[in-house]
Amino acid sequence: MEAPAGDQEPEPSEIEYLSYGGEHHLPLIMSLVDEELSEPYSIFTYRYFVYLWPNLTYLAFHRGKCVGTVVCKMGEHRSTFRGYIAMLVVIKPYRGKGIATELVTRAIRVIMESGCEEVTLEAEVTNKGALALYGRLGFIRAKRLFRYYLNGVDAFRLKLLFPRLEAPFPVNQSETNDHLAESHFAYC
Amino acid sequence: MEDRGGNDVPASIPSGEQMVWADVSPLIAAACNDLHDGELIHGENFNLFAAMSALEIMDPKMDSGMERNGFHSIEEAIENGAAPIPLSLDRTVDVQRCIDVMDRLFSCEATWHRGHSLAQTVFSCIYLLRIERTSTHPLLHSYCRIMRSTCDVVITAVSDARTHEEEDFFTTAYGLPLKGDGDEKCLSLLNSVEETVSRQLRACKAQASRKKLCDDIGSLQTNPDLEEGYCRAVLCRLRFRKHFYHALVCMRKPQGRGLELAKKHVMSCLSELGSMSKSVEFLRSNAGGPSDGEIECRTTASGKQPFGFDANINSRLSAPTPPRAIQILSWKQAIEFFEKLLNDLDAIFSLPLDLSLEDILQSLVQFQKSQPDLVARAHLQLLLVQDGKLYGKYPFHVVISRALVLPEGTSDQAFQENEFVVQLGQLTINLIKILCTNNAWQRRKLGKILQDWGVISIQLELAFRREFDEMLKFSADEILLTRLSKRLLVWAEEKTYWIASRFLLLGFQLELYSPKEYCMVYWYMYVIFVNLLEKMQMRISYPVDDSRRKGKKKRDLAKDVGLESGVGASSSCMLVQCYVYISEGLTMMLAALHNERQIFQISSPFNSEHERFIQHFELLQRANVPPHISYHLFMKSTTHVQISNVVKHNYFREVQRILASLRGSFSGDSNKLLELHQLEQVVEHNRIALSVIDKVGASDPSLEIRFEFQHHPFFPVAVVKRS
């Protein structure tokens, strides 16, 4: 018996990425997240994100079916303007194809263009996939949070710092620790 | 009461005198019809953010009051026979079941320590929640009382230590009966039951013939063949509880007076744990319980499910949202947990209770290596800092004066009242407390306090310089003060660099660095160690004040000051010198591989290595530890490095020389000798790896190079393979 046509491997070009378009997208996002992530979110949590920052939520579709989503926010936190990635889900059959990377990349681009200085999120220390994904995008593991999750697992706080526009570096470097460069590392 | 459909709705909550229930379903339905999809009632104090904390009534995931299967209250559970007293009319079965309850409580206790709520673990036991009911059953009653008292003592200790908000989940006991009348007699209760069972054990062992009458009132249970086994099983459990409670109480005695006794109790606990483990076979074979592969996961030694526990009974006590189901540790895991806890507590007893701050800091680092849990760490902190004094005995100005070499003629009073000494005392107390927290929290706090230490260093430097400029005008006292400021400055700076080094090193333990970042991390470590070494050498270079030497034998002096001066100090310096060379060697090796092989490249679409550098070292940079360090400097130092340069400089060979001479100084200290051995492995393997890479050629594609922490916790070894 042949496998139904819909089960064939999707080409990257077949994946359609849409920005949050309105109420009709909300149930899609909710069912994806409810299915895959274990935290119980109320509908108000979703509304908080998609109403205030609709341009920071993206959905991935394959032949009309929603297969992934990313939900973010941004705002001021202790005098830094920063983005926060709240939820990222891609359903199992579609993992490993770069969909999550594409979703996150699009969201981060918007965050960056909006003037944020950095982006942050938390991820389980055991979530190798997520850590590798974000590592490739330039995130560092800024902190470890002890037993952050209810199941006792630690989390990393991941942070991505955008380049700051600075004046070019002055040629005259100040005293003291320059001697480290000169005497110890003179290999040029 | 009728619902909308006109049917009778059972009144599960009866109306009171001043209270009437009204059905508002029609009103809510009308309001809902008024709103469209996506609309939200927006009140003055109710916005979208606030809405996130909203309760969804009657959603079982979110509403802990929601009707579900199981008992609605403790009373209902009891009425339905969930926690019978006695546990069986058959005395043998009663003892078996009682032991099962004890075992489950033991597993629950370990689960609680592991980070779950008290309500879902220890207090999921109905016997414990209604302790008065058990008073007719001496064995169960005494066990419950001591269990409860132990929880109370532990919570008090952790609360007193006031570690920090991330771990205060442990002490949450809202609505739980943690204390009760008669708890203060728990030990005597336990002792009398222990005595009874102990006597019974002696009696049944002494019987010439085992065929004693079954209805002997003194016997534990009715089967004479099993009497000895059950007596033993019960006794070791009771004794474990007794010794554990005693140990905890002794540890709280002020000024460490109870430590020796606490150690004896801890040893007894470990011995009783051994007896408990030995009782497993007997209990399993007589329980008639399951003998499947699952038995290792059971929370009792016998493998049978215990009576009297309900995981959901307290669900309404916690947050409005129902707690997640948790997994209680298996009984076997609980035994392992307590073995570790007891060994961690035992490590506290081996601390040298002397005045050397260097020794204390090193002991704290060593203690944390086994990743002890909150309870052990809290007790250590309580021992070290009591009433603002070290061990509750020594004010911190005394500790600091021992760590410095005071200028000749400094009076104790002047020293004590010196504003910088007072501040440094506070900073030191805070540092010790931070070093007792879990590694993740500890690293963040160490990074933060760098600012405080940096500020006081600046103030000391200003005080020293200002005074120095006007030396001629000053009296002898003021000159003394200047010298003191200088010594305090050197000491404070050394401590600052030590904190910075701990901050960086903990990053390895916490797995915060990716291999792409190792080069910059080792470079920064090299810089920090160079500065640390410089400050250490400055401190040691001060001549020891002769007036303080009068009357002291040389041997006593050396013992007194420990690592602060003399042989101890110079070997500490040599060890840091090793760290300097290894860090430098690793930096250069990683830089060369980066340059010649293009491995460890960071190629993100959003930022570059510069941003990662800024982020990793932000706290150090902000505190100017050290000043004038930048990414630019890092680049200058590493951009043109090649493997051939690294081989020529032979860092690892330098270290081997130093390690050889350190062996003698560290003999007798097993921890230090272990580290020497680890360092020897690291430098030897890296030296060889370097020469292999150099011979084959760093850019040769047949080489596979990885860095692994096989020997030493923060210095890796380059593992080279040819494909």
mmCIF file with all atom_site columns, N, CA and C in Angstrom, chain B residues 574 597 631:
data_model
loop_
_atom_site.group_PDB
_atom_site.id
_atom_site.type_symbol
_atom_site.label_atom_id
_atom_site.label_alt_id
_atom_site.label_comp_id
_atom_site.label_asym_id
_atom_site.label_entity_id
_atom_site.label_seq_id
_atom_site.pdbx_PDB_ins_code
_atom_site.Cartn_x
_atom_site.Cartn_y
_atom_site.Cartn_z
_atom_site.occupancy
_atom_site.B_iso_or_equiv
_atom_site.pdbx_formal_charge
_atom_site.auth_seq_id
_atom_site.auth_comp_id
_atom_site.auth_asym_id
_atom_site.auth_atom_id
_atom_site.pdbx_PDB_model_num
ATOM 1 N N  . MET B 1 574 ? 53.120 28.967 43.442 1.00 0.00 ? 574 MET B N  1
ATOM 2 C CA . MET B 1 574 ? 53.612 28.097 42.368 1.00 0.00 ? 574 MET B CA 1
ATOM 3 C C  . MET B 1 574 ? 52.447 27.427 41.649 1.00 0.00 ? 574 MET B C  1
ATOM 4 N N  . ARG B 1 597 ? 43.285 26.130 11.098 1.00 0.00 ? 597 ARG B N  1
ATOM 5 C CA . ARG B 1 597 ? 42.323 25.101 10.683 1.00 0.00 ? 597 ARG B CA 1
ATOM 6 C C  . ARG B 1 597 ? 40.920 25.648 10.483 1.00 0.00 ? 597 ARG B C  1
ATOM 7 N N  . TYR B 1 631 ? 38.429 43.347 23.987 1.00 0.00 ? 631 TYR B N  1
ATOM 8 C CA . TYR B 1 631 ? 38.405 42.377 22.896 1.00 0.00 ? 631 TYR B CA 1
ATOM 9 C C  . TYR B 1 631 ? 39.539 42.668 21.918 1.00 0.00 ? 631 TYR B C  1
#
